[in-house]
CSV table of C-alpha atoms in Angstrom, one decimal:
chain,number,residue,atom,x,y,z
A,370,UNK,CA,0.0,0.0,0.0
A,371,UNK,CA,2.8,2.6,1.0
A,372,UNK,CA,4.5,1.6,-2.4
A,373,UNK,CA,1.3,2.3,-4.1
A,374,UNK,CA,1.0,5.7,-2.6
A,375,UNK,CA,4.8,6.5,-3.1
A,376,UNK,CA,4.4,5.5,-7.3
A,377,UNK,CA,1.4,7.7,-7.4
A,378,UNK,CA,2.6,10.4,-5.6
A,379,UNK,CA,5.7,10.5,-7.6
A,380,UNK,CA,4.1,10.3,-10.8
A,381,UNK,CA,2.1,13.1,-9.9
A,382,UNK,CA,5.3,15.2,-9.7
A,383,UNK,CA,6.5,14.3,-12.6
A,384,UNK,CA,3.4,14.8,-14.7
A,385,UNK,CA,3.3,18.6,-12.9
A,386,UNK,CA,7.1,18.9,-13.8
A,387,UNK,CA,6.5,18.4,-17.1
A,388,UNK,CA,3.2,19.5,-18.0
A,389,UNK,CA,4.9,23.3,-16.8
A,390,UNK,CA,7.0,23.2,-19.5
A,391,UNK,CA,5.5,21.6,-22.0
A,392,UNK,CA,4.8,23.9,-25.0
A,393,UNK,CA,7.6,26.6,-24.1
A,394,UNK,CA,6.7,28.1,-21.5
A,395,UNK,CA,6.9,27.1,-17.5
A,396,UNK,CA,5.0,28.1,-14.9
A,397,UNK,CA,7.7,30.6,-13.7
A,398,UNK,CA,8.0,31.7,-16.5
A,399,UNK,CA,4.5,32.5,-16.9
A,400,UNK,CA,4.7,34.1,-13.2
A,401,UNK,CA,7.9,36.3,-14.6
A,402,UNK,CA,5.5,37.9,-17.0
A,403,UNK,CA,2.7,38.1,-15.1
A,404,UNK,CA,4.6,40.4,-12.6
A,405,UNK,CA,6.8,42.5,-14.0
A,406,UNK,CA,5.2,43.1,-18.3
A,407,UNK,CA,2.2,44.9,-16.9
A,408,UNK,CA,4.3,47.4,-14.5
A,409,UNK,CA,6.9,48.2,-17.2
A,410,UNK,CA,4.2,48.9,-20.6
A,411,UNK,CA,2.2,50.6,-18.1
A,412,UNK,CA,4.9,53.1,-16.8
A,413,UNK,CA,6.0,53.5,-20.6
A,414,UNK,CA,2.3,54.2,-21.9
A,415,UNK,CA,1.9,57.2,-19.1
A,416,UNK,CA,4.8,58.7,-19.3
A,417,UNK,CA,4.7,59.4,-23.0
A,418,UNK,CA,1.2,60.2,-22.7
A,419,UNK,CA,-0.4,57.7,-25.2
A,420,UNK,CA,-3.8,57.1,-26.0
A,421,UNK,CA,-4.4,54.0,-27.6
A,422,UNK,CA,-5.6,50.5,-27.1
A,423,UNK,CA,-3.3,48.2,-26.4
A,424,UNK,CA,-3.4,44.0,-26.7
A,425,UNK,CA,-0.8,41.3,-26.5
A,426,UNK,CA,-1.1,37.9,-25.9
A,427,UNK,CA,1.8,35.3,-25.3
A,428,UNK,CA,1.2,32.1,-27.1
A,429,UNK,CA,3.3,28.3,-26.6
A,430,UNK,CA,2.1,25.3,-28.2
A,431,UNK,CA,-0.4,24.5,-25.4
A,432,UNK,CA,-1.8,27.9,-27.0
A,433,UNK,CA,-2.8,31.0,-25.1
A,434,UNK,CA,-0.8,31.7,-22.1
A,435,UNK,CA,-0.9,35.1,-21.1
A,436,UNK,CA,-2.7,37.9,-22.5
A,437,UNK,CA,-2.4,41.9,-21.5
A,438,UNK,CA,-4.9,44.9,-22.4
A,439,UNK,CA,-4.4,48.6,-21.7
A,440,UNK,CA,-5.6,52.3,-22.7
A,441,UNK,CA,-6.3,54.9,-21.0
A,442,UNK,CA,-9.1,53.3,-18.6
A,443,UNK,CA,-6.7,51.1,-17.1
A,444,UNK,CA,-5.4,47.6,-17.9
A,445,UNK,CA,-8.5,46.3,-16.2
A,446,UNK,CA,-10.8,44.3,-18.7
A,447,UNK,CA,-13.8,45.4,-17.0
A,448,UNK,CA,-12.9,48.8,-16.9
A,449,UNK,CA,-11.0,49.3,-20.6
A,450,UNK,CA,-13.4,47.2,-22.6
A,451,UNK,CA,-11.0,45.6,-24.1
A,452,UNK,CA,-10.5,41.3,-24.2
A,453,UNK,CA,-9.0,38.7,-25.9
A,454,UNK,CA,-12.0,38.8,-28.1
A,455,UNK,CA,-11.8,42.8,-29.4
A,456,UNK,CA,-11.4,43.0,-33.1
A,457,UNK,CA,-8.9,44.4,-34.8
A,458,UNK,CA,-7.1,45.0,-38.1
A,459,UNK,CA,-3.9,42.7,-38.6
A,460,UNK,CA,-3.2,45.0,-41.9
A,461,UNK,CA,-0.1,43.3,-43.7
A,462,UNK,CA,0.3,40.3,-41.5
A,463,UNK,CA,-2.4,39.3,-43.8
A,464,UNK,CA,0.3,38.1,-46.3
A,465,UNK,CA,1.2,35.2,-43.7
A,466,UNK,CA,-2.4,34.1,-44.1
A,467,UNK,CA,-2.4,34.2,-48.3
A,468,UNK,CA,0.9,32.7,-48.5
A,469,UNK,CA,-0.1,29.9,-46.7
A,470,UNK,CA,-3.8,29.5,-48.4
A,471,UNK,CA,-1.3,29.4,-51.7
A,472,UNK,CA,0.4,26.9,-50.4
A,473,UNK,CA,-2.9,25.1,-48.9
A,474,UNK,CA,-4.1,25.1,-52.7
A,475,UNK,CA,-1.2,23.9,-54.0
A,476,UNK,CA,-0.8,20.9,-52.0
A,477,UNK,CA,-4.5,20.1,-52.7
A,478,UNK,CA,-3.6,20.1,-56.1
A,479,UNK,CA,-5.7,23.1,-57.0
A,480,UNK,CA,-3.2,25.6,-57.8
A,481,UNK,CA,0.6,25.3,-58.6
A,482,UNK,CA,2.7,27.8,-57.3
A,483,UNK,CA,5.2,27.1,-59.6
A,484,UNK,CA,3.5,28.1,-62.2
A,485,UNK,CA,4.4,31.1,-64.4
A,486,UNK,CA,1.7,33.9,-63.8
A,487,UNK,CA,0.7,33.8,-67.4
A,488,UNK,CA,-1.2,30.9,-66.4
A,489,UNK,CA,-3.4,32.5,-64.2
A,490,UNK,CA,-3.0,36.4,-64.8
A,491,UNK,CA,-2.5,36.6,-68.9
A,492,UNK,CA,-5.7,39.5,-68.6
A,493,UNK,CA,-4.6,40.9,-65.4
A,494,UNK,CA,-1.4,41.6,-66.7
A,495,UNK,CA,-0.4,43.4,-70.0
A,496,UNK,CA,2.8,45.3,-69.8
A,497,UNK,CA,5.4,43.2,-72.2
A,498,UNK,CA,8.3,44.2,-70.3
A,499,UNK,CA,6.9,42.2,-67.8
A,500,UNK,CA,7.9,38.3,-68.5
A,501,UNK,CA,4.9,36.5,-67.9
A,502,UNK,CA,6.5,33.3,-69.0
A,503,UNK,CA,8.7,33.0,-66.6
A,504,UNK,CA,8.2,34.9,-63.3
A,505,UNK,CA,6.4,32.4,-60.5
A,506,UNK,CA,3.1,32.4,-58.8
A,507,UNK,CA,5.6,31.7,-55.6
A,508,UNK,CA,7.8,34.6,-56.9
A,509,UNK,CA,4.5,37.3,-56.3
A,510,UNK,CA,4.4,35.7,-52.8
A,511,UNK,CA,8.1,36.0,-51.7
A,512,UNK,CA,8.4,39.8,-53.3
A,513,UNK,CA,11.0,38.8,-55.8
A,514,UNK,CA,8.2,39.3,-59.4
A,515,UNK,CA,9.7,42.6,-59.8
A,516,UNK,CA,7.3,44.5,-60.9
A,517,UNK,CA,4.7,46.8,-58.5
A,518,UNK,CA,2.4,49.8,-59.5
A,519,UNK,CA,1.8,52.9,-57.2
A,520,UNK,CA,-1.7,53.5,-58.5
A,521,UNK,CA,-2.8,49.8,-57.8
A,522,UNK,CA,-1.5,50.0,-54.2
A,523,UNK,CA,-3.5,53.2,-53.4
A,524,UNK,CA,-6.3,52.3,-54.9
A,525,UNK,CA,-6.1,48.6,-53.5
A,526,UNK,CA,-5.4,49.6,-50.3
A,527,UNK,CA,-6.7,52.9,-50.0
A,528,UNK,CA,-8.8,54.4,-52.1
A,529,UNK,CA,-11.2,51.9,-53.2
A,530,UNK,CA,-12.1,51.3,-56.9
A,531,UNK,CA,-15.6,50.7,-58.7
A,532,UNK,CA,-15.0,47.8,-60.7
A,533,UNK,CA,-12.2,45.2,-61.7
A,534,UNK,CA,-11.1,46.8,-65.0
A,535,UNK,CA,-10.4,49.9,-63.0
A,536,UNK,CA,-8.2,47.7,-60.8
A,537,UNK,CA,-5.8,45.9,-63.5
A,538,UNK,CA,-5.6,49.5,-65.5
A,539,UNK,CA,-4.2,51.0,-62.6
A,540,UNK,CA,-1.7,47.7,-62.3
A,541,UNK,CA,-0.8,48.7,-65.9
A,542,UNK,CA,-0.3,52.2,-65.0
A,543,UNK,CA,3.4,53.9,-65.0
A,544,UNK,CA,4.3,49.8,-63.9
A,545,UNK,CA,7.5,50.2,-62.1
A,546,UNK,CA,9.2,47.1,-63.4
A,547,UNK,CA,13.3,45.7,-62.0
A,548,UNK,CA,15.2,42.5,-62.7
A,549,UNK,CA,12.8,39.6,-61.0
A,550,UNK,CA,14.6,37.4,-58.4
A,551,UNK,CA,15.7,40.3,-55.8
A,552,UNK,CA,13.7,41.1,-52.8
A,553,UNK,CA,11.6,44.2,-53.2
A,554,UNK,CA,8.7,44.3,-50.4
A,555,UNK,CA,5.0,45.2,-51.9
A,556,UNK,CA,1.6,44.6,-51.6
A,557,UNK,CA,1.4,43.8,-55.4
A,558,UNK,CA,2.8,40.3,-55.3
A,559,UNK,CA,0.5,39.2,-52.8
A,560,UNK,CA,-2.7,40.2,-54.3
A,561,UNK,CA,-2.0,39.2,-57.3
A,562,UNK,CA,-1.4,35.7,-56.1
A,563,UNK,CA,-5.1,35.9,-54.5
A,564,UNK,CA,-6.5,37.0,-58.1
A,565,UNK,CA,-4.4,33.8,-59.8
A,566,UNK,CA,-6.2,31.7,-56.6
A,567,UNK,CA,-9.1,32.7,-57.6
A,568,UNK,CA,-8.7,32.0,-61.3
A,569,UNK,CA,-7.4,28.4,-60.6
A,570,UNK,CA,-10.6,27.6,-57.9
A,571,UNK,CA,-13.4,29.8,-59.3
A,572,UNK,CA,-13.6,31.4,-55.8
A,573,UNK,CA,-12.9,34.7,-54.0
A,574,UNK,CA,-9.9,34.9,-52.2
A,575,UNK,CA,-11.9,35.7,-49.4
A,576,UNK,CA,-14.2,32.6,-49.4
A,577,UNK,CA,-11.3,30.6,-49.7
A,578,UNK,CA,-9.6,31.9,-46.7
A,579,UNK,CA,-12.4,31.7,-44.8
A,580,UNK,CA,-12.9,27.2,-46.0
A,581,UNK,CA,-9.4,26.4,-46.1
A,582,UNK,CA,-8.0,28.5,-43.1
A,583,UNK,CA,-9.9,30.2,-40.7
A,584,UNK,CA,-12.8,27.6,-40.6
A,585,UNK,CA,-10.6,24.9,-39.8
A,586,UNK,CA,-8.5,26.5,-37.4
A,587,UNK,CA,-11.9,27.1,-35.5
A,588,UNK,CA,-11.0,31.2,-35.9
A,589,UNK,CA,-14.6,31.9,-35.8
A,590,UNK,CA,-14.0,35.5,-35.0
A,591,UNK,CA,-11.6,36.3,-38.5
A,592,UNK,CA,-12.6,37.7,-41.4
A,593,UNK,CA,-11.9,40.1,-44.2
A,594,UNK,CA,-15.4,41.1,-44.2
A,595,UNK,CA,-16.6,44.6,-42.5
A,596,UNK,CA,-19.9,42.8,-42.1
A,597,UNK,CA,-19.1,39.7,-40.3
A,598,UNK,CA,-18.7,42.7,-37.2
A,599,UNK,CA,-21.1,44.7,-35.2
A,600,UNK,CA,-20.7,49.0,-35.5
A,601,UNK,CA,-17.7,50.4,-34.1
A,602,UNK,CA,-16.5,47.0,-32.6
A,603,UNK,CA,-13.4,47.0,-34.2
A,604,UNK,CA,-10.5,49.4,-33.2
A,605,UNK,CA,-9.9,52.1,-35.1
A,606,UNK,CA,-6.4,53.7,-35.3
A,607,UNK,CA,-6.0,57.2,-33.4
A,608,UNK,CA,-4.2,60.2,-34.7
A,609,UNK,CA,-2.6,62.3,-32.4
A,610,UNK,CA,-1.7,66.2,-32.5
A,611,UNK,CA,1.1,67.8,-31.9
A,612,UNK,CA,-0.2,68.6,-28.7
A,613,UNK,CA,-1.3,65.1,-27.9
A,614,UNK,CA,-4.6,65.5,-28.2
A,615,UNK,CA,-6.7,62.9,-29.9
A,616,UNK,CA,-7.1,65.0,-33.7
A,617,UNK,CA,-9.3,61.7,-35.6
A,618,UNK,CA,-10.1,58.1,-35.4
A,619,UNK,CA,-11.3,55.7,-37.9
A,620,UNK,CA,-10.6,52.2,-39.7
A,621,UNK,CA,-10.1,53.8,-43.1
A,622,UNK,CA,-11.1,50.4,-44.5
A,623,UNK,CA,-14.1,49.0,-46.7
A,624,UNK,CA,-15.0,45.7,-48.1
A,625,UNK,CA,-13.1,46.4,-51.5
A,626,UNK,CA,-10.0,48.0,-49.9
A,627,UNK,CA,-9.9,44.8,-47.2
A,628,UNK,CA,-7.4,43.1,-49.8
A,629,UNK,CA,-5.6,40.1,-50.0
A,630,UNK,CA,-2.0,41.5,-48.7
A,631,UNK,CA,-3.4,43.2,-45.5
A,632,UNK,CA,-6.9,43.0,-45.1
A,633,UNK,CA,-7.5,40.6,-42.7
A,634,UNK,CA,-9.6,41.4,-38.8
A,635,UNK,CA,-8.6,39.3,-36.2
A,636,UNK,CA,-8.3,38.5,-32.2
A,637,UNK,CA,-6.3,38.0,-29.8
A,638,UNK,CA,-7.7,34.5,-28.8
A,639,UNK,CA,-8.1,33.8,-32.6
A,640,UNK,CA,-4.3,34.8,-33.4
A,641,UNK,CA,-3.1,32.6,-30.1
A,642,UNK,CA,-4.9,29.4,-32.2
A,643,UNK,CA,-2.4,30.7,-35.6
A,644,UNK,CA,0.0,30.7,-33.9
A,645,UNK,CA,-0.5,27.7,-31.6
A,646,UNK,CA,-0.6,26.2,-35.6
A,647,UNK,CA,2.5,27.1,-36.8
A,648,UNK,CA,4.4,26.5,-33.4
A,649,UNK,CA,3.2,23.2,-33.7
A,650,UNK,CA,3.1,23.1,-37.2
A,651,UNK,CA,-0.6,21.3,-36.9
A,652,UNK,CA,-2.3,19.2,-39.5
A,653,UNK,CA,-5.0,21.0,-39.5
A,654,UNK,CA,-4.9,22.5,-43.2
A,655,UNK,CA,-2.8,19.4,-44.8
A,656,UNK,CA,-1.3,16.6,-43.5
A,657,UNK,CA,1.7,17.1,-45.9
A,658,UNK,CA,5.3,15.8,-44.5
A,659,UNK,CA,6.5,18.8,-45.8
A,660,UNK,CA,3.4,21.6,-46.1
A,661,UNK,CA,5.4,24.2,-43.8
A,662,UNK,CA,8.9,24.3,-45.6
A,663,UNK,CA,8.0,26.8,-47.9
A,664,UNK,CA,5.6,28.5,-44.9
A,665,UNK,CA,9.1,28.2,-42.5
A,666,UNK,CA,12.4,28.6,-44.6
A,667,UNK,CA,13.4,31.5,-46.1
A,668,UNK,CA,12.5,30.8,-50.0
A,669,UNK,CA,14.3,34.2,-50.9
A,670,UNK,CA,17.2,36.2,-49.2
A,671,UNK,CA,16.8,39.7,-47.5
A,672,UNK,CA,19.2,41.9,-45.6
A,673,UNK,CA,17.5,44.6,-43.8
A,674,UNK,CA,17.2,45.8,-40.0
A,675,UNK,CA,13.5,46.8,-39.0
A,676,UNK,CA,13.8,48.1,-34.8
A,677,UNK,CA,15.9,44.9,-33.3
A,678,UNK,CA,15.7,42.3,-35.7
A,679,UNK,CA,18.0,41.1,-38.4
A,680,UNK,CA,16.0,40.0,-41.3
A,681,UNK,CA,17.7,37.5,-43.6
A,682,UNK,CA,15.2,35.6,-45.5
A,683,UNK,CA,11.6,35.5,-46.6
A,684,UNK,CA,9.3,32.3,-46.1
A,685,UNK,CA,5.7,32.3,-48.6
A,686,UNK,CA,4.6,34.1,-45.3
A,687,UNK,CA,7.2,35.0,-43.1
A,688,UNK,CA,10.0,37.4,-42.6
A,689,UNK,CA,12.9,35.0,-41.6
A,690,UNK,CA,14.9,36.6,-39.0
A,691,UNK,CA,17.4,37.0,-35.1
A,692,UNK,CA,16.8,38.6,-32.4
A,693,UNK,CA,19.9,38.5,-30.4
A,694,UNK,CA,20.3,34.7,-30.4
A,695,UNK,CA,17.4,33.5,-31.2
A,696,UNK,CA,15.6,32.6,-35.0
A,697,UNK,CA,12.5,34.5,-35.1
A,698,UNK,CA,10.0,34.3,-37.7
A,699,UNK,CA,8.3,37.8,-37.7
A,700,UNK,CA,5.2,38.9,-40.0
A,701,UNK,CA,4.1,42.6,-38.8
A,702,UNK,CA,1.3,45.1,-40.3
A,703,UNK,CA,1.0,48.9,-40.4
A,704,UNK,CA,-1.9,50.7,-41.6
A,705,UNK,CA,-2.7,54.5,-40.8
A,706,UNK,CA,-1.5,54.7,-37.2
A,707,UNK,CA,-2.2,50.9,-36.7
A,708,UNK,CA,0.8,48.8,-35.6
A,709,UNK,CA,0.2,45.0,-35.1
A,710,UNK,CA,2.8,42.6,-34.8
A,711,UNK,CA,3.0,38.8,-34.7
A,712,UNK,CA,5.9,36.4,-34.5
A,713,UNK,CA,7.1,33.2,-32.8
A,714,UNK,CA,10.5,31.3,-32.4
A,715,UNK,CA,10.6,28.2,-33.1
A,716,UNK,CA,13.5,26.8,-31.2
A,717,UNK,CA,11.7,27.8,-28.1
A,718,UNK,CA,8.4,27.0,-28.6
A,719,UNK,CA,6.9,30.9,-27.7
A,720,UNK,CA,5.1,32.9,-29.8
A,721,UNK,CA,3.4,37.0,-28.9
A,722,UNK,CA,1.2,39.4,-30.6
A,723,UNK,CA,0.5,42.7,-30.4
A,724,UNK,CA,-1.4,45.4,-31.4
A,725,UNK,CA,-1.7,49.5,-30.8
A,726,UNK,CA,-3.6,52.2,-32.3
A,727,UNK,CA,-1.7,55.7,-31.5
A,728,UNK,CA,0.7,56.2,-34.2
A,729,UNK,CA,3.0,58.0,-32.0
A,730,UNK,CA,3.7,54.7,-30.0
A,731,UNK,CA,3.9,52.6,-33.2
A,732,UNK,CA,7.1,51.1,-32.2
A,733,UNK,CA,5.2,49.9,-29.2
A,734,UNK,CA,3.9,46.5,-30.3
A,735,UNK,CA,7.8,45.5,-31.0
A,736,UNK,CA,9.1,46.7,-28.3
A,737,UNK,CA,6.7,44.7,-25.6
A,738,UNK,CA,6.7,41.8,-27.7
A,739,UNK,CA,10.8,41.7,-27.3
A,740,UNK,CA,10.3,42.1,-23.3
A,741,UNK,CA,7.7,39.3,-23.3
A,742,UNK,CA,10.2,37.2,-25.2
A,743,UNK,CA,13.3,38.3,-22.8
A,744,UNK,CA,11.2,37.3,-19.5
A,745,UNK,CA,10.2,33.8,-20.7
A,746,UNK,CA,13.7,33.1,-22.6
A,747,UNK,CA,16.4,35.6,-20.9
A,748,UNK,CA,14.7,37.1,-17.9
A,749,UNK,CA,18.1,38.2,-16.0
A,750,UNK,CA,18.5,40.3,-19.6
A,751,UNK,CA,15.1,41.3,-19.7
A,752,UNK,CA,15.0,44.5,-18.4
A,753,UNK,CA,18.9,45.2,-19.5
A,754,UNK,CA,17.5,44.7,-23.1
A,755,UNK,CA,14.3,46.7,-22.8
A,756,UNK,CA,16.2,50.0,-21.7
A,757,UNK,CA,18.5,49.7,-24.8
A,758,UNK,CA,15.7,49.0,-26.8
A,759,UNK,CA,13.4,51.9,-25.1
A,760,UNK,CA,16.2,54.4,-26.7
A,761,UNK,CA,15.1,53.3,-30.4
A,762,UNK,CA,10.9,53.7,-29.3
A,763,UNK,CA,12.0,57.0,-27.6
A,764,UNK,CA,13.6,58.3,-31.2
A,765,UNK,CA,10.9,56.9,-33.1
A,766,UNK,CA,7.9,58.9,-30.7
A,767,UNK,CA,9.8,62.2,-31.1
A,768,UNK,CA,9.8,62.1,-34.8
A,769,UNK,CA,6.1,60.8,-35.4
A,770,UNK,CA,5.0,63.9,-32.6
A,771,UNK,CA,6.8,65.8,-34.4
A,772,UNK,CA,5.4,65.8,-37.9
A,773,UNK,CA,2.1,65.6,-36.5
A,774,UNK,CA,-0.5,68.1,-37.1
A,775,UNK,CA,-1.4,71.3,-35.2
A,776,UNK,CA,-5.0,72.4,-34.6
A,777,UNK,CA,-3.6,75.3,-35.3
A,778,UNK,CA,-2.9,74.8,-38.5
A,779,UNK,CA,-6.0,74.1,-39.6
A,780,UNK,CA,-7.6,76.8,-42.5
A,781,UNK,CA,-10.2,78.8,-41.3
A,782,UNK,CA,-12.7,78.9,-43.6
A,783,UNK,CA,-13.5,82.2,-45.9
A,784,UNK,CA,-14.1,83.5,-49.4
A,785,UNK,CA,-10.8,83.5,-50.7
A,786,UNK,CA,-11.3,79.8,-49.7
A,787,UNK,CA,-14.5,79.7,-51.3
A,788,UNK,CA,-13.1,80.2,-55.2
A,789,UNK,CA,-11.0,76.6,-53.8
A,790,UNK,CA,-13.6,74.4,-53.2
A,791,UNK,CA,-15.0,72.2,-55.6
A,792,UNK,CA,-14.3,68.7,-57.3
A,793,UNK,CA,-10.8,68.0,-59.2
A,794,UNK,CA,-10.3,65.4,-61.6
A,795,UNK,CA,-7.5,64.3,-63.8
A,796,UNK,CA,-7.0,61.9,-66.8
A,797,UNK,CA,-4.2,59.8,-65.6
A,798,UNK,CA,-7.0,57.4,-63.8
A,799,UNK,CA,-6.6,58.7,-60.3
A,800,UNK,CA,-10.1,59.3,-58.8
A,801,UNK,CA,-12.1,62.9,-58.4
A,802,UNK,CA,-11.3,64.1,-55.2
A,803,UNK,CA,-13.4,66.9,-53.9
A,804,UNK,CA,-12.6,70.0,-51.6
């Protein structure tokens, strides 16, 4: 009998030991961030004054472990409003999503990413400096077609555009075009890839998504649809005057200009289960031996330094890069004072979002997601790492408040203004914009 109850209670230590760390993160760990994340983003966010929402949520492959909310109600949820459920624009990260519904379709057999775009995109596509022939679906994915067009990407991403014809004219526009196969970051290649999707499977990029990724992955609350939320339920982004008062807010976003290379809502508890996926690297979307090689490796090389990370490669979906030691696969999105970022690291099994909406603070979302990584993976470095770091957020919140507007400078309406007003239109297909 006293054997009996030695076994059991020895087991039960063992299964506690283990089940701590299974998944990346342990329970001290976990207790590490608990106590001191909260006390630092909260300092930072009142003594620069800042007025947004602000979300992250550390993720392992157990899936959500921690999650954080703050604005200027407090860090409370019942007082802020905000949970792991608030909605919220994940802007470019959406290219993480397409590259990987690309590679979804391929696999299926749908859709071959090795295909040359002339396959898919011959009326899309009409500039003959452009070689159709033999630049690669996968080449649109991993930036490295060569080709973008500045009246596609505002109109795609900004200003909207009344039908599809008015869409591919504006590709074929003053097309900047450079030798394919280098690196060259756009939103062109990725929604182009969508439009060759949709070519191969007779469906929109967006139902697609929705069957073959979010569905699956039970992300019940992600969409690219404005409609799939109730009014005002998503955060808007928050423009800040040079006096730091709160100038405008608004999602600047509509249906048509929620496109495939950042127009994707999300949550917190929804992004915990993407990433919880890729950590993992689940079989929820194929059971391919090899489905997340192309989703995980660099498929094309990059050099470039964005805040504190070294960016080497590019995946179909991911920015390949370090952070001190550590590989890091990093995906971020920026869209009019909106900064969201998402990233995990493989070797140690942690993953953190973030998200804020001042634009001020847009640095923000980085900088907290390094200290969350620092207290699980290095936490006698953590908070020698965030004050060096908190230099580069300091520069970056000086320049953004100032270039930001002044009240003051706002024109006073009168009738020399009056002879101003009116609508202006050109003929170089840029839409009427009117004063």
């Amino acid at each position: 009998m006293k054997s009996t109850i030695i076994t059991a209670v020895i087991t039960s230590i063992l299964f506690t030991t283990s089940s701590s760390q299974a998944g990346g993160i342990t329970n001290t760990e976990l207790t590490q961030l608990e106590q001191r994340l909260p006390n630092t983003i909260e300092s930072l966010y009142h003594d620069y004054q800042l007025k947004g929402d602000f979300l992250l949520a550390v993720i392992d492959k157990t899936g959500l472990r921690y999650s954080y909310t703050l604005n200027e109600k407090g860090s409370a949820p019942e007082l802020n409003g905000l949970s792991t459920k608030t909605p919220f624009l994940i802007a470019s990260h959406t290219k993480a999503f397409t590259g990987t519904l690309a590679q979804v379709l391929d696999t299926e057999g749908r859709f071959k990413l090795d295909a040359p775009i002339q396959e898919y995109l011959d009326e899309e596509i009409n500039n003959p400096e452009i070689n159709t022939q033999s630049i690669t679906v996968k080449q649109l994915l991993n930036h490295t077609a060569g080709f973008t067009s500045i009246m596609h990407t505002f109109k795609s991403a900004f200003l909207g555009y009344e039908t599809e014809a008015e869409l591919v004219d504006a590709l074929n526009t003053e097309t900047m075009i450079a030798p394919a196969g280098v690196f060259r970051y756009s939103n062109t290649g990725p929604i182009l890839a969508a439009s060759a999707m949709e070519k191969a499977t007779g469906k929109s990029w967006k139902t697609l998504m929705e069957e073959k990724v979010f569905s699956p992955l039970g992300m019940q609350d992600t969409s690219s649809m404005l409609c799939d939320y109730s009014a005002d339920s998503i955060l808007p982004s928050i423009e800040v005057d040079k006096n730091g008062e709160v100038l405008r807010t608004g999602l600047f976003k509509t249906d048509e200009t929620l496109h495939a290379a950042g127009g994707n809502i999300s949550t917190l508890a929804d992004m915990a289960k993407w990433l919880t996926f890729n950590l993992t690297q689940g079989k929820e979307l194929s059971a391919s031996a090899d489905f997340f090689e192309p989703l995980h490796e660099p498929t094309t090389n990059q050099e470039k330094r964005f805040f504190t990370y070294e960016r080497t490669g590019y995946s179909l979906a991911w920015d390949i890069a370090d952070y001190h030691d550590s590989r890091i696969l990093t995906r971020f999105g920026g869209y009019a004072g909106i900064s969201f970022h998402a990233s995990f690291m493989p070797e140690e099994d942690v993953a953190v979002v973030a998200f804020f909406n001042d634009q001020r603070g847009y640095l923000l979302p980085h900088l907290a997601a390094n200290l969350a990584y620092n207290l699980v993976t290095a936490p006698d470095l953590a908070q020698t790492r965030f004050t060096e770091e908190l230099e580069g957020f300091e520069k970056s919140f000086a320049r953004e408040k100032s270039s930001a507007l002044d009240r003051n400078d706002r024109v006073v309406f009168s009738p020399d203004w009056q002879k101003r007003l009116g609508t202006f239109s050109n003929k170089d297909g840029w839409p009427e914009i009117v004063v």
